[in-house]
Amino acid sequence: MNAPTTDQLPVVVVGAGPTGLAAAAHLVDRGLEPLVLEAGPTAGAAVREWSHVRLFSTWGEVVDPAAEKLLAPTGWTRPDPATYPSGGEWAESYLQPLADILGDRIRTGATVTGVSRTGRDRIVDADREQQPFVVHVAHADGREERVFARAVIDASGTWATPSPAGGSGLAALGEKAAADRMSYRVPDLKDPVVRGRYAGKRTAVIGSGASAFTALASLADLATSDDGAGTKGVWILRRGISGSTFGGGEADQLPARGALGLAAKAAVDEGHADAVTGFRTEAIERDTDGRLVLLGEDGRRLDPVDEVIVLTGLRPDLSFLGELRLGLDERLQAPVALAPLIDPNQHSCGTVYPHGHRELSHPERGVYLVGMKSYGRAPTFLAMTGYEQVRSVAAAIAGDLASADRVELTLPETGVCGGAGLFDAPDAQEGDGGGCCAPAPQLVQLAAPGTVGAAVEKAPAGGCCGS
């Protein structure tokens, strides 16, 4: 069967999360037809999995302008722009209404298993750019389908592929065998079953970002509750302690993000968590009671824990894009032009240069990785970044390069100078750099509980940068 003419085809959007739905809205605004393929049973399926976590971006920062334009005729009004939604509120009050408006342009239970050029594998040059894209789809009922597309926007995110506990980027020895006591998500301690799993237990939290802060603060709250006596966190940090360990604090222009780090610091200061620094997990064993023992690459062997929460970041699934000619940075797995702008060794959220379709393009013209997936393994992605990305990409696909190149986005400063990679060594010093930082905070000394300085005021629980 001959494929239709390319300009008659839809733009396939992979993923019906915040960025994917925003992409669809911008395409509709441009008079282009989107087809959104979502592997989950509903729009925003990944967001719903962390529905209990509160964002540290406000409603004013997580609603896309083109999406709001689509929603306005229905009588939809944005919630108070100064308030912070939970993942569940974001999904129910914004993502689902937007999906409802897009209607049958969205197909759920549709997993993309491969993308290529029609009749061309990645080797063949002849007439390559004249061929439409072909997308293979596996449906929840077992049916398989191929869909033709004029362009492909991959907004599938990274939620389904969390990074492992192992300090070398590989699963620690014994990690898979310990799966019954391992989790790679921030626990929902309002769920009685989940609460029972952690109450009164000793839990290791591996990670140093916002999700780890949230988990530590949640466990500290559990420890002070009536049913949480004996709850204890063990915070596993791969690097040493510096003034940036707890984020930017009051210097962060996203106050709820800064408050997360302060809440984690309070958990340590008040004795609800011990910190283990410079520890890179090599293996996980069980003791005679079935509890887990973490072994470090340096030979250290930690005291047994009942549970392990691994929050070491996320990584992109590139398996279904293997027949496309992608230009990806060898470290971050992000587009090569974007990677230097988001390298966590050098940048925080507030120092990422605005970017659009040109930085997101690949040798394979017409394919774009956007949203969290565009960042590869880099952290600190913000929803507003994804919205600006897809605005630019939609304009480029529509042929309006003037608009596509006019990228305007000012991101909130984190209050942290430089990037995380600068602090891997325990003795690393922060640069005094300019612009992004308040005066450097004093070095935080972590010792036995009770010996650290005064506790800070606890902040509301926070969560993800966005998706």
Tab-separated table of C-alpha atoms in Angstrom:
chain	number	residue	atom	x	y	z
A	1	MET	CA	0.000	0.000	0.000
A	2	ASN	CA	1.362	3.425	-0.958
A	3	ALA	CA	1.677	5.942	1.852
A	4	PRO	CA	-0.380	9.159	1.562
A	5	THR	CA	1.271	12.413	0.537
A	6	THR	CA	3.328	13.724	3.442
A	7	ASP	CA	1.507	17.055	3.832
A	8	GLN	CA	-1.792	15.197	4.239
A	9	LEU	CA	-0.498	13.255	7.226
A	10	PRO	CA	-0.799	14.066	10.941
A	11	VAL	CA	2.050	14.960	13.227
A	12	VAL	CA	2.460	12.017	15.579
A	13	VAL	CA	3.049	13.018	19.196
A	14	VAL	CA	4.337	10.230	21.440
A	15	GLY	CA	2.983	10.646	24.968
A	16	ALA	CA	-0.069	12.427	26.391
A	17	GLY	CA	1.669	14.024	29.345
A	18	PRO	CA	1.896	17.781	29.967
A	19	THR	CA	4.368	18.425	27.137
A	20	GLY	CA	2.716	16.062	24.666
A	21	LEU	CA	-0.716	17.588	25.210
A	22	ALA	CA	0.781	21.073	24.907
A	23	ALA	CA	2.384	20.007	21.609
A	24	ALA	CA	-1.013	18.875	20.344
A	25	ALA	CA	-2.575	22.191	21.384
A	26	HIS	CA	0.089	24.191	19.551
A	27	LEU	CA	-0.295	22.053	16.438
A	28	VAL	CA	-4.063	22.592	16.453
A	29	ASP	CA	-3.469	26.313	16.900
A	30	ARG	CA	-1.307	26.163	13.772
A	31	GLY	CA	-3.919	24.345	11.753
A	32	LEU	CA	-1.994	21.077	11.833
A	33	GLU	CA	-3.528	17.756	12.798
A	34	PRO	CA	-1.908	15.937	15.746
A	35	LEU	CA	-2.240	12.268	16.593
A	36	VAL	CA	-1.205	11.635	20.196
A	37	LEU	CA	-0.240	8.064	21.086
A	38	GLU	CA	-0.262	7.339	24.839
A	39	ALA	CA	0.876	3.999	26.235
A	40	GLY	CA	-1.071	4.444	29.475
A	41	PRO	CA	-4.819	4.004	29.967
A	42	THR	CA	-5.445	7.751	30.311
A	43	ALA	CA	-3.896	11.069	29.429
A	44	GLY	CA	-1.351	12.102	32.036
A	45	ALA	CA	-0.839	8.486	33.090
A	46	ALA	CA	2.685	9.088	34.403
A	47	VAL	CA	1.657	12.219	36.326
A	48	ARG	CA	-1.136	10.231	37.970
A	49	GLU	CA	1.463	7.803	39.335
A	50	TRP	CA	2.867	10.594	41.483
A	51	SER	CA	-0.492	12.216	42.171
A	52	HIS	CA	0.356	12.573	45.881
A	53	VAL	CA	3.414	14.760	45.229
A	54	ARG	CA	2.995	18.529	45.164
A	55	LEU	CA	4.745	20.465	42.419
A	56	PHE	CA	7.099	23.284	43.300
A	57	SER	CA	5.841	25.217	40.277
A	58	THR	CA	2.591	27.152	40.658
A	59	TRP	CA	-0.540	26.826	38.552
A	60	GLY	CA	0.607	29.994	36.789
A	61	GLU	CA	3.673	28.122	35.525
A	62	VAL	CA	2.205	24.739	34.553
A	63	VAL	CA	-0.604	25.714	32.174
A	64	ASP	CA	0.420	26.085	28.529
A	65	PRO	CA	-0.944	29.218	26.767
A	66	ALA	CA	-2.126	27.383	23.635
A	67	ALA	CA	-3.797	24.749	25.804
A	68	GLU	CA	-5.563	27.450	27.813
A	69	LYS	CA	-6.757	28.992	24.549
A	70	LEU	CA	-8.337	25.639	23.581
A	71	LEU	CA	-9.929	25.227	26.997
A	72	ALA	CA	-11.327	28.751	27.360
A	73	PRO	CA	-14.480	28.256	25.193
A	74	THR	CA	-15.546	25.380	27.466
A	75	GLY	CA	-15.733	27.695	30.476
A	76	TRP	CA	-12.544	26.274	31.971
A	77	THR	CA	-10.682	28.637	34.235
A	78	ARG	CA	-7.210	28.159	35.564
A	79	PRO	CA	-7.007	27.563	39.319
A	80	ASP	CA	-5.437	30.266	41.457
A	81	PRO	CA	-2.128	30.900	39.618
A	82	ALA	CA	-0.275	31.476	42.884
A	83	THR	CA	-1.098	28.046	44.357
A	84	TYR	CA	0.787	24.775	43.976
A	85	PRO	CA	-1.049	21.775	42.492
A	86	SER	CA	-0.349	18.172	43.370
A	87	GLY	CA	0.257	15.759	40.532
A	88	GLY	CA	-3.298	14.492	40.920
A	89	GLU	CA	-4.757	17.996	40.798
A	90	TRP	CA	-2.666	18.827	37.727
A	91	ALA	CA	-3.972	15.721	35.975
A	92	GLU	CA	-7.629	16.069	36.939
A	93	SER	CA	-8.041	19.835	36.686
A	94	TYR	CA	-5.931	20.514	33.600
A	95	LEU	CA	-4.549	17.515	31.696
A	96	GLN	CA	-7.803	15.546	31.537
A	97	PRO	CA	-9.960	18.515	30.437
A	98	LEU	CA	-7.374	19.287	27.754
A	99	ALA	CA	-7.397	15.665	26.598
A	100	ASP	CA	-11.195	15.759	26.480
A	101	ILE	CA	-11.073	18.787	24.172
A	102	LEU	CA	-8.557	17.068	21.886
A	103	GLY	CA	-10.932	14.098	21.735
A	104	ASP	CA	-10.126	11.341	19.259
A	105	ARG	CA	-6.838	12.983	18.386
A	106	ILE	CA	-5.598	11.055	21.433
A	107	ARG	CA	-5.343	7.272	21.486
A	108	THR	CA	-4.646	5.667	24.852
A	109	GLY	CA	-3.344	2.152	25.428
A	110	ALA	CA	-1.203	2.719	22.317
A	111	THR	CA	2.486	1.905	22.809
A	112	VAL	CA	4.898	3.082	20.124
A	113	THR	CA	7.258	0.188	19.365
A	114	GLY	CA	9.211	1.673	16.462
A	115	VAL	CA	9.661	4.754	14.285
A	116	SER	CA	11.352	4.877	10.885
A	117	ARG	CA	11.118	6.381	7.398
A	118	THR	CA	8.709	4.551	5.139
A	119	GLY	CA	10.663	1.965	3.166
A	120	ARG	CA	14.013	3.182	4.539
A	121	ASP	CA	15.993	1.778	7.430
A	122	ARG	CA	18.612	4.015	9.011
A	123	ILE	CA	21.241	2.988	6.429
A	124	VAL	CA	19.448	4.048	3.242
A	125	ASP	CA	20.039	7.573	1.881
A	126	ALA	CA	18.030	7.483	-1.371
A	127	ASP	CA	15.056	9.912	-1.240
A	128	ARG	CA	15.061	9.567	2.518
A	129	GLU	CA	13.695	12.989	3.400
A	130	GLN	CA	10.890	12.645	0.855
A	131	GLN	CA	9.491	9.617	2.668
A	132	PRO	CA	6.950	10.040	5.471
A	133	PHE	CA	7.612	8.590	8.885
A	134	VAL	CA	6.090	5.231	9.737
A	135	VAL	CA	5.179	4.558	13.371
A	136	HIS	CA	4.486	1.058	14.654
A	137	VAL	CA	1.944	0.882	17.458
A	138	ALA	CA	0.968	-1.974	19.801
A	139	HIS	CA	-2.508	-1.564	21.296
A	140	ALA	CA	-3.616	-2.774	24.701
A	141	ASP	CA	-5.916	-5.364	23.089
A	142	GLY	CA	-2.972	-6.970	21.298
A	143	ARG	CA	-3.667	-5.377	17.929
A	144	GLU	CA	-0.734	-3.949	15.966
A	145	GLU	CA	-0.913	-0.972	13.637
A	146	ARG	CA	1.331	1.241	11.560
A	147	VAL	CA	0.653	4.954	11.283
A	148	PHE	CA	2.179	7.373	8.774
A	149	ALA	CA	3.266	10.835	9.877
A	150	ARG	CA	4.668	14.050	8.399
A	151	ALA	CA	6.714	14.626	11.573
A	152	VAL	CA	7.223	12.944	14.937
A	153	ILE	CA	7.391	14.719	18.298
A	154	ASP	CA	8.560	12.362	21.038
A	155	ALA	CA	7.222	13.647	24.362
A	156	SER	CA	7.200	10.237	26.044
A	157	GLY	CA	9.274	11.460	28.983
A	158	THR	CA	11.580	9.394	31.173
A	159	TRP	CA	9.264	8.297	33.999
A	160	ALA	CA	9.247	4.631	32.990
A	161	THR	CA	13.031	4.275	33.099
A	162	PRO	CA	14.415	5.253	36.513
A	163	SER	CA	18.147	5.039	37.086
A	164	PRO	CA	19.426	2.234	39.327
A	165	ALA	CA	20.993	2.262	42.766
A	166	GLY	CA	24.429	1.288	41.498
A	167	GLY	CA	26.988	4.076	41.646
A	168	SER	CA	28.388	3.246	38.194
A	169	GLY	CA	25.107	3.736	36.370
A	170	LEU	CA	24.468	-0.015	36.348
A	171	ALA	CA	22.222	-1.927	38.690
A	172	ALA	CA	24.065	-2.847	41.876
A	173	LEU	CA	24.879	-6.511	42.306
A	174	GLY	CA	21.843	-8.039	43.997
A	175	GLU	CA	19.599	-5.052	43.201
A	176	LYS	CA	17.147	-7.053	41.109
A	177	ALA	CA	17.062	-9.876	43.657
A	178	ALA	CA	16.125	-7.330	46.339
A	179	ALA	CA	13.205	-5.963	44.294
A	180	ASP	CA	10.639	-6.796	46.992
A	181	ARG	CA	12.241	-4.215	49.307
A	182	MET	CA	13.191	-1.653	46.647
A	183	SER	CA	11.204	1.306	45.299
A	184	TYR	CA	12.097	3.895	42.675
A	185	ARG	CA	9.327	6.370	43.514
A	186	VAL	CA	8.532	8.862	46.268
A	187	PRO	CA	6.212	6.881	48.579
A	188	ASP	CA	2.614	7.944	49.101
A	189	LEU	CA	2.457	7.764	52.884
A	190	LYS	CA	-1.236	8.670	52.902
A	191	ASP	CA	-1.930	5.253	51.406
A	192	PRO	CA	-2.397	2.899	54.389
A	193	VAL	CA	-0.623	0.007	52.650
A	194	VAL	CA	2.365	2.131	51.690
A	195	ARG	CA	2.426	3.777	55.116
A	196	GLY	CA	2.538	0.367	56.764
A	197	ARG	CA	5.506	-0.576	54.625
A	198	TYR	CA	7.650	2.263	55.993
A	199	ALA	CA	6.236	2.990	59.467
A	200	GLY	CA	8.654	1.998	62.192
A	201	LYS	CA	11.200	0.855	59.606
A	202	ARG	CA	14.711	1.902	58.724
A	203	THR	CA	14.742	3.131	55.119
A	204	ALA	CA	17.686	4.090	52.922
A	205	VAL	CA	17.043	6.944	50.476
A	206	ILE	CA	19.587	7.069	47.643
A	207	GLY	CA	19.702	10.361	45.737
A	208	SER	CA	20.391	14.065	46.122
A	209	GLY	CA	17.651	15.896	44.219
A	210	ALA	CA	14.148	17.170	44.830
A	211	SER	CA	12.609	13.699	44.903
A	212	ALA	CA	15.071	12.560	47.568
A	213	PHE	CA	14.328	15.710	49.584
A	214	THR	CA	10.618	14.943	49.366
A	215	ALA	CA	11.075	11.343	50.481
A	216	LEU	CA	13.248	12.355	53.444
A	217	ALA	CA	10.769	15.023	54.553
A	218	SER	CA	7.887	12.541	54.227
A	219	LEU	CA	9.668	9.926	56.312
A	220	ALA	CA	10.450	12.579	58.947
A	221	ASP	CA	6.768	13.490	59.122
A	222	LEU	CA	5.911	9.808	59.513
A	223	ALA	CA	8.459	9.480	62.322
A	224	THR	CA	6.679	12.177	64.343
A	225	SER	CA	3.197	10.735	63.851
A	226	ASP	CA	1.323	8.467	66.248
A	227	ASP	CA	1.824	5.371	64.116
A	228	GLY	CA	5.366	6.132	62.976
A	229	ALA	CA	7.480	5.583	66.076
A	230	GLY	CA	10.840	4.109	65.160
A	231	THR	CA	10.794	5.349	61.555
A	232	LYS	CA	14.298	6.270	60.467
A	233	GLY	CA	15.821	7.479	57.219
A	234	VAL	CA	19.368	6.820	56.017
A	235	TRP	CA	20.297	9.340	53.340
A	236	ILE	CA	22.844	7.926	50.885
A	237	LEU	CA	24.773	10.633	49.028
A	238	ARG	CA	27.261	9.747	46.300
A	239	ARG	CA	29.132	12.987	46.805
A	240	GLY	CA	30.355	14.952	49.768
A	241	ILE	CA	28.544	17.745	51.564
A	242	SER	CA	28.755	21.337	50.382
A	243	GLY	CA	26.650	24.438	50.724
A	244	SER	CA	24.621	23.331	47.689
A	245	THR	CA	23.644	19.921	49.051
A	246	PHE	CA	20.248	21.149	50.221
A	247	GLY	CA	19.613	23.295	47.130
A	248	GLY	CA	19.291	27.055	47.032
A	249	GLY	CA	17.030	27.441	50.049
A	250	GLU	CA	15.726	30.973	50.376
A	251	ALA	CA	17.797	32.047	47.344
A	252	ASP	CA	15.763	29.818	45.036
A	253	GLN	CA	13.340	31.848	42.929
A	254	LEU	CA	10.915	28.925	43.111
A	255	PRO	CA	10.243	29.145	46.868
A	256	ALA	CA	8.671	25.694	47.143
A	257	ARG	CA	11.706	24.132	45.472
A	258	GLY	CA	14.033	25.861	47.911
A	259	ALA	CA	11.815	24.801	50.802
A	260	LEU	CA	12.224	21.152	49.827
A	261	GLY	CA	15.934	21.228	50.562
A	262	LEU	CA	15.328	23.004	53.852
A	263	ALA	CA	12.817	20.307	54.823
A	264	ALA	CA	15.402	17.610	54.059
A	265	LYS	CA	17.969	19.464	56.162
A	266	ALA	CA	15.461	19.632	59.008
A	267	ALA	CA	14.974	15.850	58.782
A	268	VAL	CA	18.704	15.398	59.383
A	269	ASP	CA	18.992	18.153	61.992
A	270	GLU	CA	16.139	16.702	64.029
A	271	GLY	CA	17.583	13.199	63.991
A	272	HIS	CA	14.992	11.586	61.718
A	273	ALA	CA	17.653	10.738	59.132
A	274	ASP	CA	21.350	9.943	59.190
A	275	ALA	CA	23.514	10.967	56.237
A	276	VAL	CA	26.136	8.751	54.624
A	277	THR	CA	28.349	10.728	52.240
A	278	GLY	CA	30.644	9.736	49.389
A	279	PHE	CA	28.932	6.333	49.172
A	280	ARG	CA	28.531	4.680	45.779
A	281	THR	CA	26.545	1.490	46.035
A	282	GLU	CA	28.234	-1.544	44.496
A	283	ALA	CA	26.148	-4.408	45.866
A	284	ILE	CA	23.031	-5.135	47.925
A	285	GLU	CA	22.946	-8.215	50.135
A	286	ARG	CA	20.492	-9.673	52.645
A	287	ASP	CA	21.338	-10.409	56.245
A	288	THR	CA	20.011	-13.427	58.107
A	289	ASP	CA	16.768	-11.577	58.880
A	290	GLY	CA	16.158	-10.706	55.240
A	291	ARG	CA	17.040	-7.035	55.697
A	292	LEU	CA	19.161	-5.291	53.096
A	293	VAL	CA	22.822	-4.394	53.506
A	294	LEU	CA	24.372	-1.863	51.143
A	295	LEU	CA	28.023	-2.328	50.167
A	296	GLY	CA	30.015	0.578	48.776
A	297	GLU	CA	32.632	0.654	46.049
A	298	ASP	CA	35.118	1.741	48.727
A	299	GLY	CA	34.484	-1.388	50.819
A	300	ARG	CA	32.143	0.169	53.350
A	301	ARG	CA	29.282	-1.996	54.591
A	302	LEU	CA	26.292	-0.134	56.031
A	303	ASP	CA	24.018	-1.271	58.822
A	304	PRO	CA	20.964	-3.221	57.611
A	305	VAL	CA	17.854	-1.402	56.413
A	306	ASP	CA	14.308	-2.639	55.910
A	307	GLU	CA	13.620	-0.737	52.678
A	308	VAL	CA	15.535	1.144	49.973
A	309	ILE	CA	14.111	4.071	47.981
A	310	VAL	CA	16.218	4.798	44.895
A	311	LEU	CA	15.814	8.351	43.552
A	312	THR	CA	18.930	8.692	41.415
A	313	GLY	CA	17.289	10.258	38.385
A	314	LEU	CA	15.654	9.088	35.199
A	315	ARG	CA	16.939	8.222	31.735
A	316	PRO	CA	15.380	8.162	28.257
A	317	ASP	CA	14.128	5.021	26.532
A	318	LEU	CA	15.575	5.268	23.015
A	319	SER	CA	14.880	1.663	22.013
A	320	PHE	CA	11.966	2.414	19.670
A	321	LEU	CA	13.913	5.160	17.863
A	322	GLY	CA	16.720	2.873	16.693
A	323	GLU	CA	15.962	3.265	12.959
A	324	LEU	CA	16.142	7.055	13.058
A	325	ARG	CA	19.281	9.121	12.623
A	326	LEU	CA	19.462	10.950	15.918
A	327	GLY	CA	22.202	13.306	16.998
A	328	LEU	CA	22.594	12.680	20.721
A	329	ASP	CA	25.256	13.790	23.151
A	330	GLU	CA	27.352	10.830	24.254
A	331	ARG	CA	27.006	11.730	27.927
A	332	LEU	CA	23.529	13.110	28.475
A	333	GLN	CA	21.699	11.366	25.599
A	334	ALA	CA	20.187	14.761	24.807
A	335	PRO	CA	20.263	16.483	21.383
A	336	VAL	CA	23.847	17.552	20.678
A	337	ALA	CA	23.025	21.252	20.334
A	338	LEU	CA	21.007	21.256	23.554
A	339	ALA	CA	23.380	19.220	25.716
A	340	PRO	CA	25.938	21.997	26.446
A	341	LEU	CA	23.088	24.241	27.588
A	342	ILE	CA	21.720	21.790	30.162
A	343	ASP	CA	24.851	19.946	31.293
A	344	PRO	CA	24.340	19.499	35.066
A	345	ASN	CA	28.087	19.862	35.549
A	346	GLN	CA	27.656	23.505	34.596
A	347	HIS	CA	24.009	24.514	34.796
A	348	SER	CA	21.060	24.682	37.127
A	349	CYS	CA	17.457	25.438	36.095
A	350	GLY	CA	17.998	29.173	36.105
A	351	THR	CA	21.144	29.160	33.985
A	352	VAL	CA	19.786	27.110	31.062
A	353	TYR	CA	19.802	29.211	27.909
A	354	PRO	CA	16.414	29.485	26.126
A	355	HIS	CA	16.147	26.995	23.292
A	356	GLY	CA	13.764	25.833	20.605
A	357	HIS	CA	13.490	23.811	17.412
A	358	ARG	CA	17.052	24.342	16.218
A	359	GLU	CA	18.599	22.975	19.403
A	360	LEU	CA	16.072	20.126	19.388
A	361	SER	CA	16.609	19.069	15.768
A	362	HIS	CA	18.422	15.938	14.566
A	363	PRO	CA	20.109	14.730	11.380
A	364	GLU	CA	16.737	13.058	10.722
A	365	ARG	CA	14.693	16.106	9.766
A	366	GLY	CA	11.169	16.233	11.147
A	367	VAL	CA	11.787	14.330	14.368
A	368	TYR	CA	12.040	16.082	17.736
A	369	LEU	CA	12.596	14.891	21.289
A	370	VAL	CA	10.870	17.341	23.635
A	371	GLY	CA	9.971	17.667	27.295
A	372	MET	CA	11.884	15.667	29.866
A	373	LYS	CA	13.084	13.289	27.160
A	374	SER	CA	14.927	16.138	25.451
A	375	TYR	CA	17.047	16.529	28.592
A	376	GLY	CA	18.213	12.908	28.422
A	377	ARG	CA	19.798	12.217	31.789
A	378	ALA	CA	20.002	15.856	32.863
A	379	PRO	CA	17.793	16.846	35.832
A	380	THR	CA	15.902	20.010	36.814
A	381	PHE	CA	13.539	20.148	33.855
A	382	LEU	CA	10.639	22.579	34.221
A	383	ALA	CA	7.199	22.317	32.607
A	384	MET	CA	7.476	25.835	31.217
A	385	THR	CA	10.603	24.742	29.337
A	386	GLY	CA	8.642	21.999	27.590
A	387	TYR	CA	5.827	24.374	26.685
A	388	GLU	CA	8.239	26.772	25.014
A	389	GLN	CA	9.960	23.889	23.233
A	390	VAL	CA	6.751	22.642	21.618
A	391	ARG	CA	5.603	26.151	20.711
A	392	SER	CA	8.816	26.571	18.732
A	393	VAL	CA	8.670	23.062	17.225
A	394	ALA	CA	5.036	23.455	16.116
A	395	ALA	CA	5.889	26.769	14.463
A	396	ALA	CA	8.830	25.155	12.663
A	397	ILE	CA	6.709	22.253	11.376
A	398	ALA	CA	4.149	24.798	10.146
A	399	GLY	CA	6.919	26.626	8.267
A	400	ASP	CA	6.850	29.783	10.407
A	401	LEU	CA	10.569	29.962	11.119
A	402	ALA	CA	10.407	33.560	12.301
A	403	SER	CA	8.155	32.533	15.178
A	404	ALA	CA	10.004	29.257	15.729
A	405	ASP	CA	13.308	31.095	16.153
A	406	ARG	CA	11.863	33.709	18.518
A	407	VAL	CA	12.413	31.776	21.722
A	408	GLU	CA	11.709	33.725	24.885
A	409	LEU	CA	11.886	32.016	28.228
A	410	THR	CA	13.230	33.187	31.569
A	411	LEU	CA	13.669	30.366	34.059
A	412	PRO	CA	13.702	30.851	37.844
A	413	GLU	CA	17.120	30.737	39.472
A	414	THR	CA	17.834	27.759	41.731
A	415	GLY	CA	20.046	29.760	44.051
A	416	VAL	CA	22.805	27.195	43.464
A	417	CYS	CA	25.998	28.283	41.706
A	418	GLY	CA	27.208	25.950	38.987
A	419	GLY	CA	26.091	22.372	38.502
A	420	ALA	CA	25.958	19.213	40.557
A	421	GLY	CA	29.025	17.714	38.922
A	422	LEU	CA	31.224	20.350	40.550
A	423	PHE	CA	30.510	18.869	43.942
A	424	ASP	CA	31.192	15.175	43.367
A	425	ALA	CA	34.442	15.362	45.298
A	426	PRO	CA	34.043	15.944	49.051
A	427	ASP	CA	36.607	18.755	49.011
A	428	ALA	CA	35.317	20.510	45.873
A	429	GLN	CA	34.884	24.247	46.261
A	430	GLU	CA	32.030	26.254	44.806
A	431	GLY	CA	32.853	28.991	42.355
A	432	ASP	CA	31.898	32.478	43.343
A	433	GLY	CA	30.414	32.997	39.839
A	434	GLY	CA	27.925	35.753	39.246
A	435	GLY	CA	24.309	36.228	38.483
A	436	CYS	CA	22.683	33.015	39.577
A	437	CYS	CA	23.480	32.974	43.235
A	438	ALA	CA	22.923	34.559	46.557
A	439	PRO	CA	25.971	34.627	48.843
A	440	ALA	CA	27.238	31.076	49.252
A	441	PRO	CA	25.698	29.340	52.261
A	442	GLN	CA	27.992	28.059	54.973
A	443	LEU	CA	29.234	24.486	54.736
A	444	VAL	CA	26.758	22.092	56.300
A	445	GLN	CA	28.388	19.647	58.691
A	446	LEU	CA	26.540	16.351	59.012
A	447	ALA	CA	27.370	14.273	62.015
A	448	ALA	CA	25.440	12.108	64.427
A	449	PRO	CA	21.845	13.247	64.932
A	450	GLY	CA	21.577	16.000	67.488
A	451	THR	CA	25.016	17.474	66.789
A	452	VAL	CA	24.010	19.495	63.769
A	453	GLY	CA	23.007	23.165	63.996
A	454	ALA	CA	19.529	24.434	64.697
A	455	ALA	CA	16.723	22.988	62.636
A	456	VAL	CA	15.113	25.110	59.971
A	457	GLU	CA	11.405	25.689	59.731
A	458	LYS	CA	9.737	22.846	57.842
A	459	ALA	CA	8.284	23.660	54.453
A	460	PRO	CA	5.332	22.183	52.586
A	461	ALA	CA	6.112	18.987	50.718
A	462	GLY	CA	7.155	19.577	47.153
A	463	GLY	CA	7.946	17.524	44.149
A	464	CYS	CA	8.919	17.356	40.532
A	465	CYS	CA	10.204	19.955	38.138
A	466	GLY	CA	7.558	18.966	35.660
A	467	SER	CA	7.398	16.610	32.732
